[in-house]
C-alpha cells in the first residue's frame, strides 16, 4: 500500500503549497478545485499501513477470548454452510481485537463510544517518538519527557491535534503471543509503556487528539501484569481515544506525515478493530 513520492517536502507543507498555488493560478478557485489539488498532492505521497491483519490466533489481552470465524455462505454447496452462490463470513471477537480503537467509554463511564468519535479526529498530523533502541536494551522502558524534548528539539513543538505514536519495534514480535507478552518465570510481563508526565504534557499542554503504541497496553507490562491500567484510564477520562497494537512505525518518519485512523461505527461501541495508515513523504 505504498506509492513513491516525487518530491521531498513534508506532506502537510506540500498540501498547503498545492492549495496556495491552485488559488494563485485560478483567479476564482473554488473549494472543490482546492481539494482536487490537495488530493493530487496526497496521491503522489507514500501510504504506509500501520495495521496488523487479524485472525483467531493473534496476540490479545489476557482477559479476552479468541476470535471465531465461520463461513456462512460459499460459492459452491458446502456442508455446514447456510447456502451457496457467494462468500460470506460471521466474525465474533471482542471490540479490542487486533489493531483497535479504545474510545473514552472503554474506561470512562458515560464517555463517548466508538460511534461518537468525530470525523475530524480521524485525520491528524503524525508524530512518531522513536525509542526502539532504548527498548532493545530495557524491555520495561517507559517514555520520558527527555524523549519528548529531544523530539521537539529536532522538529519543533508537537503540533496541536496530532496523533502521537510511540515507536518501540515491539510489533516485530507479532504474531507470537508469547513474544509480545514477554513474561518472566513468575508470569510478569515485561514490555514498554507510556508515562503519566508524558501523557499529561501531550494531552494537556500540546493538546494532541490521540496516541498509539505497538504493545497490547498503554501501561508498561509490569504494571499491566498487576492490573494497573491507570495510564489508559487517564487518556479515556480526558475524552480522548487511543490505538493499540500498531505496526510499521519503523517505516514512517518522526515528523512531516499524516495519520488516518478509521474504524466501523457500532452503536455504543466500547472498541473495535481499526484500519490505521500514514501518508508520508
Tab-separated table of C-alpha atoms in Angstrom:
chain	number	residue	atom	x	y	z
A	1	UNK	CA	0.000	0.000	0.000
A	2	UNK	CA	2.868	2.315	-0.792
A	3	UNK	CA	3.458	4.830	-3.549
A	4	UNK	CA	6.681	6.634	-4.280
A	5	UNK	CA	6.967	10.371	-3.612
A	6	UNK	CA	8.348	12.591	-6.346
A	7	UNK	CA	9.495	15.369	-4.055
A	8	UNK	CA	10.763	15.553	-0.510
A	9	UNK	CA	8.974	18.340	1.432
A	10	UNK	CA	6.752	17.278	4.339
A	11	UNK	CA	3.297	16.223	3.276
A	12	UNK	CA	1.486	18.868	5.319
A	13	UNK	CA	3.600	21.633	3.773
A	14	UNK	CA	3.091	20.203	0.302
A	15	UNK	CA	-0.679	20.202	0.727
A	16	UNK	CA	-0.693	23.835	1.814
A	17	UNK	CA	1.583	24.874	-1.062
A	18	UNK	CA	-0.526	22.979	-3.554
A	19	UNK	CA	-3.664	24.734	-2.395
A	20	UNK	CA	-1.972	28.153	-2.493
A	21	UNK	CA	-0.599	27.518	-5.985
A	22	UNK	CA	-4.011	26.430	-7.174
A	23	UNK	CA	-5.504	29.644	-5.863
A	24	UNK	CA	-2.792	31.762	-7.485
A	25	UNK	CA	-3.240	30.155	-10.891
A	26	UNK	CA	-7.026	30.083	-10.837
A	27	UNK	CA	-8.366	33.575	-10.066
A	28	UNK	CA	-11.684	32.294	-8.711
A	29	UNK	CA	-10.592	28.933	-7.316
A	30	UNK	CA	-13.484	27.073	-5.744
A	31	UNK	CA	-13.240	24.876	-2.641
A	32	UNK	CA	-13.647	21.866	-4.918
A	33	UNK	CA	-10.656	22.817	-7.086
A	34	UNK	CA	-8.523	23.361	-3.974
A	35	UNK	CA	-9.432	19.919	-2.690
A	36	UNK	CA	-8.624	18.474	-6.114
A	37	UNK	CA	-5.144	19.953	-5.844
A	38	UNK	CA	-4.754	18.606	-2.314
A	39	UNK	CA	-5.831	15.143	-3.464
A	40	UNK	CA	-3.374	15.165	-6.351
A	41	UNK	CA	-0.589	16.014	-3.903
A	42	UNK	CA	-1.567	13.321	-1.420
A	43	UNK	CA	-1.956	10.728	-4.160
A	44	UNK	CA	1.706	11.159	-5.067
A	45	UNK	CA	2.840	10.552	-1.468
A	46	UNK	CA	3.707	7.243	0.172
A	47	UNK	CA	0.972	5.326	2.002
A	48	UNK	CA	2.044	3.027	4.856
A	49	UNK	CA	-0.311	0.579	6.540
A	50	UNK	CA	0.039	0.734	10.335
A	51	UNK	CA	-2.468	-2.070	10.910
A	52	UNK	CA	-1.949	-5.761	11.685
A	53	UNK	CA	-4.033	-8.358	9.862
A	54	UNK	CA	-6.183	-10.055	12.477
A	55	UNK	CA	-7.228	-13.700	12.866
A	56	UNK	CA	-8.260	-16.050	15.705
A	57	UNK	CA	-4.666	-16.733	16.835
A	58	UNK	CA	-3.269	-13.212	17.185
A	59	UNK	CA	-1.899	-11.738	20.454
A	60	UNK	CA	-4.549	-10.186	22.681
A	61	UNK	CA	-5.205	-9.006	26.205
A	62	UNK	CA	-5.122	-11.843	28.743
A	63	UNK	CA	-8.769	-11.495	29.779
A	64	UNK	CA	-10.323	-11.747	26.308
A	65	UNK	CA	-11.418	-14.896	24.438
A	66	UNK	CA	-10.110	-15.702	20.976
A	67	UNK	CA	-11.905	-14.615	17.843
A	68	UNK	CA	-14.029	-17.143	15.997
A	69	UNK	CA	-14.740	-17.006	12.266
A	70	UNK	CA	-17.266	-19.111	10.370
A	71	UNK	CA	-18.158	-19.354	6.697
A	72	UNK	CA	-21.923	-18.941	6.316
A	73	UNK	CA	-22.152	-18.976	2.516
A	74	UNK	CA	-19.749	-20.418	-0.049
A	75	UNK	CA	-19.563	-20.235	-3.829
A	76	UNK	CA	-20.487	-23.913	-4.154
A	77	UNK	CA	-22.690	-26.084	-1.964
A	78	UNK	CA	-20.699	-26.981	1.148
A	79	UNK	CA	-21.596	-28.869	4.350
A	80	UNK	CA	-22.027	-26.669	7.419
A	81	UNK	CA	-22.966	-23.523	5.496
A	82	UNK	CA	-26.307	-21.800	5.108
A	83	UNK	CA	-26.195	-21.665	1.340
A	84	UNK	CA	-24.139	-21.081	-1.802
A	85	UNK	CA	-23.593	-18.653	-4.647
A	86	UNK	CA	-21.364	-16.154	-2.825
A	87	UNK	CA	-18.855	-15.882	0.028
A	88	UNK	CA	-19.912	-14.508	3.450
A	89	UNK	CA	-18.443	-14.976	6.907
A	90	UNK	CA	-19.527	-14.497	10.505
A	91	UNK	CA	-16.899	-12.997	12.819
A	92	UNK	CA	-17.142	-12.991	16.605
A	93	UNK	CA	-14.491	-11.070	18.527
A	94	UNK	CA	-14.144	-8.593	21.361
A	95	UNK	CA	-14.038	-4.927	20.364
A	96	UNK	CA	-10.400	-4.646	21.467
A	97	UNK	CA	-9.122	-7.083	18.844
A	98	UNK	CA	-6.001	-6.680	16.737
A	99	UNK	CA	-5.062	-3.105	15.907
A	100	UNK	CA	-8.020	-1.397	17.553
A	101	UNK	CA	-9.541	1.817	18.842
A	102	UNK	CA	-10.242	2.391	22.539
A	103	UNK	CA	-12.849	5.182	22.872
A	104	UNK	CA	-13.309	7.173	26.088
A	105	UNK	CA	-16.161	4.898	27.211
A	106	UNK	CA	-13.755	1.949	27.379
A	107	UNK	CA	-12.722	3.239	30.828
A	108	UNK	CA	-14.814	6.348	31.482
A	109	UNK	CA	-18.402	5.630	32.464
A	110	UNK	CA	-20.631	7.861	30.334
A	111	UNK	CA	-17.760	8.673	27.969
A	112	UNK	CA	-18.017	8.774	24.198
A	113	UNK	CA	-18.362	5.463	22.425
A	114	UNK	CA	-16.835	4.461	19.077
A	115	UNK	CA	-19.765	5.823	17.066
A	116	UNK	CA	-19.400	9.229	18.745
A	117	UNK	CA	-15.811	9.911	17.715
A	118	UNK	CA	-15.821	12.810	15.264
A	119	UNK	CA	-14.605	12.559	11.690
A	120	UNK	CA	-12.118	15.404	12.193
A	121	UNK	CA	-10.482	13.293	14.904
A	122	UNK	CA	-9.525	10.729	12.267
A	123	UNK	CA	-7.098	12.840	10.194
A	124	UNK	CA	-4.125	14.210	12.137
A	125	UNK	CA	-0.502	15.293	11.876
A	126	UNK	CA	1.630	12.238	12.651
A	127	UNK	CA	4.276	12.396	15.376
A	128	UNK	CA	6.472	9.335	15.974
A	129	UNK	CA	8.627	9.293	19.096
A	130	UNK	CA	11.281	6.665	18.455
A	131	UNK	CA	12.669	4.838	21.499
A	132	UNK	CA	13.233	1.416	19.934
A	133	UNK	CA	16.958	1.430	20.754
A	134	UNK	CA	16.236	2.056	24.444
A	135	UNK	CA	13.566	-0.646	24.470
A	136	UNK	CA	16.021	-3.118	22.926
A	137	UNK	CA	18.239	-2.578	25.965
A	138	UNK	CA	15.416	-2.436	28.501
A	139	UNK	CA	12.032	-4.001	27.656
A	140	UNK	CA	10.479	-2.260	30.687
A	141	UNK	CA	11.329	1.172	29.277
A	142	UNK	CA	8.743	3.930	29.704
A	143	UNK	CA	8.572	7.010	27.516
A	144	UNK	CA	10.141	10.015	29.276
A	145	UNK	CA	9.911	13.773	28.978
A	146	UNK	CA	13.529	13.707	27.804
A	147	UNK	CA	12.361	11.694	24.800
A	148	UNK	CA	9.656	14.246	24.030
A	149	UNK	CA	12.039	17.186	24.475
A	150	UNK	CA	14.550	15.519	22.167
A	151	UNK	CA	11.829	15.144	19.509
A	152	UNK	CA	10.838	18.799	19.897
A	153	UNK	CA	14.453	19.932	19.687
A	154	UNK	CA	14.631	18.303	16.244
A	155	UNK	CA	11.187	19.120	14.880
A	156	UNK	CA	9.679	21.922	16.944
A	157	UNK	CA	6.656	21.709	19.261
A	158	UNK	CA	4.402	18.695	18.950
A	159	UNK	CA	1.554	20.096	16.816
A	160	UNK	CA	-1.909	20.527	18.271
A	161	UNK	CA	-4.416	17.856	17.216
A	162	UNK	CA	-1.603	15.409	16.415
A	163	UNK	CA	-1.620	11.634	16.596
A	164	UNK	CA	1.442	10.691	18.661
A	165	UNK	CA	2.787	7.170	18.248
A	166	UNK	CA	5.385	5.563	20.472
A	167	UNK	CA	7.786	3.531	18.322
A	168	UNK	CA	9.305	0.584	20.185
A	169	UNK	CA	9.548	-2.013	17.383
A	170	UNK	CA	7.584	-4.345	19.667
A	171	UNK	CA	5.411	-5.087	16.633
A	172	UNK	CA	8.288	-7.152	15.230
A	173	UNK	CA	7.349	-9.778	17.827
A	174	UNK	CA	3.952	-10.213	16.143
A	175	UNK	CA	2.185	-12.623	15.787
A	176	UNK	CA	3.709	-14.528	18.725
A	177	UNK	CA	1.596	-14.058	21.826
A	178	UNK	CA	4.450	-15.381	23.943
A	179	UNK	CA	6.939	-12.883	22.500
A	180	UNK	CA	4.501	-9.977	22.809
A	181	UNK	CA	3.716	-10.775	26.467
A	182	UNK	CA	7.397	-11.424	27.293
A	183	UNK	CA	6.667	-12.991	30.689
A	184	UNK	CA	9.307	-13.934	33.232
A	185	UNK	CA	9.335	-17.093	35.361
A	186	UNK	CA	6.810	-15.522	37.750
A	187	UNK	CA	4.360	-14.695	34.956
A	188	UNK	CA	5.073	-10.954	34.985
A	189	UNK	CA	5.144	-9.308	31.554
A	190	UNK	CA	7.990	-7.064	30.507
A	191	UNK	CA	7.126	-4.666	27.690
A	192	UNK	CA	7.409	-0.892	27.253
A	193	UNK	CA	4.769	1.699	28.003
A	194	UNK	CA	3.921	5.350	28.394
A	195	UNK	CA	4.417	7.513	31.483
A	196	UNK	CA	1.975	9.893	33.137
A	197	UNK	CA	4.169	13.024	32.808
A	198	UNK	CA	4.430	12.450	29.044
A	199	UNK	CA	0.710	11.831	28.599
A	200	UNK	CA	-0.170	14.898	30.635
A	201	UNK	CA	2.210	17.044	28.604
A	202	UNK	CA	0.931	15.780	25.264
A	203	UNK	CA	-2.775	15.930	26.054
A	204	UNK	CA	-2.932	18.940	28.370
A	205	UNK	CA	-0.119	21.172	27.083
A	206	UNK	CA	0.267	20.225	23.421
A	207	UNK	CA	-3.429	19.376	23.013
A	208	UNK	CA	-2.968	16.304	20.874
A	209	UNK	CA	-6.008	14.376	19.607
A	210	UNK	CA	-4.924	10.778	20.160
A	211	UNK	CA	-1.986	8.479	20.823
A	212	UNK	CA	-0.995	4.955	19.917
A	213	UNK	CA	1.535	2.197	20.523
A	214	UNK	CA	2.622	-1.248	19.371
A	215	UNK	CA	2.005	-3.188	22.587
A	216	UNK	CA	-1.254	-4.590	23.958
A	217	UNK	CA	-1.428	-1.943	26.688
A	218	UNK	CA	-0.806	1.748	27.327
A	219	UNK	CA	0.691	0.870	30.695
A	220	UNK	CA	4.035	-0.959	30.812
A	221	UNK	CA	3.944	-4.736	31.151
A	222	UNK	CA	4.904	-4.871	34.818
A	223	UNK	CA	2.003	-2.560	35.725
A	224	UNK	CA	-0.479	-4.342	33.452
A	225	UNK	CA	0.520	-7.683	34.982
A	226	UNK	CA	-0.790	-6.317	38.280
A	227	UNK	CA	-3.958	-4.977	36.622
A	228	UNK	CA	-2.778	-1.388	36.834
A	229	UNK	CA	-4.260	0.412	33.820
A	230	UNK	CA	-4.072	3.914	35.254
A	231	UNK	CA	-2.387	5.414	32.178
A	232	UNK	CA	-5.006	4.073	29.794
A	233	UNK	CA	-7.693	5.284	32.195
A	234	UNK	CA	-6.125	8.745	32.201
A	235	UNK	CA	-6.470	9.047	28.410
A	236	UNK	CA	-10.064	7.823	28.372
A	237	UNK	CA	-11.093	10.117	31.230
A	238	UNK	CA	-9.766	13.119	29.304
A	239	UNK	CA	-12.239	12.304	26.500
A	240	UNK	CA	-9.618	11.046	24.042
A	241	UNK	CA	-9.231	7.780	22.204
A	242	UNK	CA	-6.149	5.682	21.573
A	243	UNK	CA	-4.977	2.997	19.154
A	244	UNK	CA	-3.282	-0.167	20.376
A	245	UNK	CA	-1.114	-2.716	18.543
A	246	UNK	CA	0.166	-0.542	15.715
A	247	UNK	CA	2.775	-1.818	13.268
A	248	UNK	CA	5.246	-0.486	10.670
A	249	UNK	CA	6.220	2.573	12.704
A	250	UNK	CA	9.784	1.861	11.581
A	251	UNK	CA	8.668	2.685	8.027
A	252	UNK	CA	7.472	6.236	8.686
A	253	UNK	CA	9.385	9.424	9.579
A	254	UNK	CA	9.291	11.046	13.008
A	255	UNK	CA	7.565	14.139	11.604
A	256	UNK	CA	6.010	15.523	8.431
A	257	UNK	CA	3.381	12.857	7.842
A	258	UNK	CA	-0.343	12.449	8.362
A	259	UNK	CA	-2.159	9.751	10.319
A	260	UNK	CA	-5.509	8.446	9.110
A	261	UNK	CA	-7.423	6.433	11.704
A	262	UNK	CA	-10.616	4.695	10.593
A	263	UNK	CA	-12.980	2.134	12.061
A	264	UNK	CA	-16.623	0.990	11.747
A	265	UNK	CA	-19.452	2.715	13.608
A	266	UNK	CA	-21.029	0.244	16.067
A	267	UNK	CA	-23.783	1.808	18.154
A	268	UNK	CA	-22.490	2.447	21.700
A	269	UNK	CA	-19.330	0.530	20.806
A	270	UNK	CA	-16.723	0.035	23.541
A	271	UNK	CA	-13.983	-0.578	20.959
A	272	UNK	CA	-13.463	-2.039	17.505
A	273	UNK	CA	-10.702	-3.190	15.133
A	274	UNK	CA	-9.289	-0.166	13.314
A	275	UNK	CA	-7.592	0.460	9.985
A	276	UNK	CA	-4.782	2.950	10.509
A	277	UNK	CA	-2.399	4.241	7.867
A	278	UNK	CA	0.114	7.010	7.391
A	279	UNK	CA	0.624	9.359	4.452
A	280	UNK	CA	4.276	10.329	4.430
A	281	UNK	CA	6.967	11.930	2.254
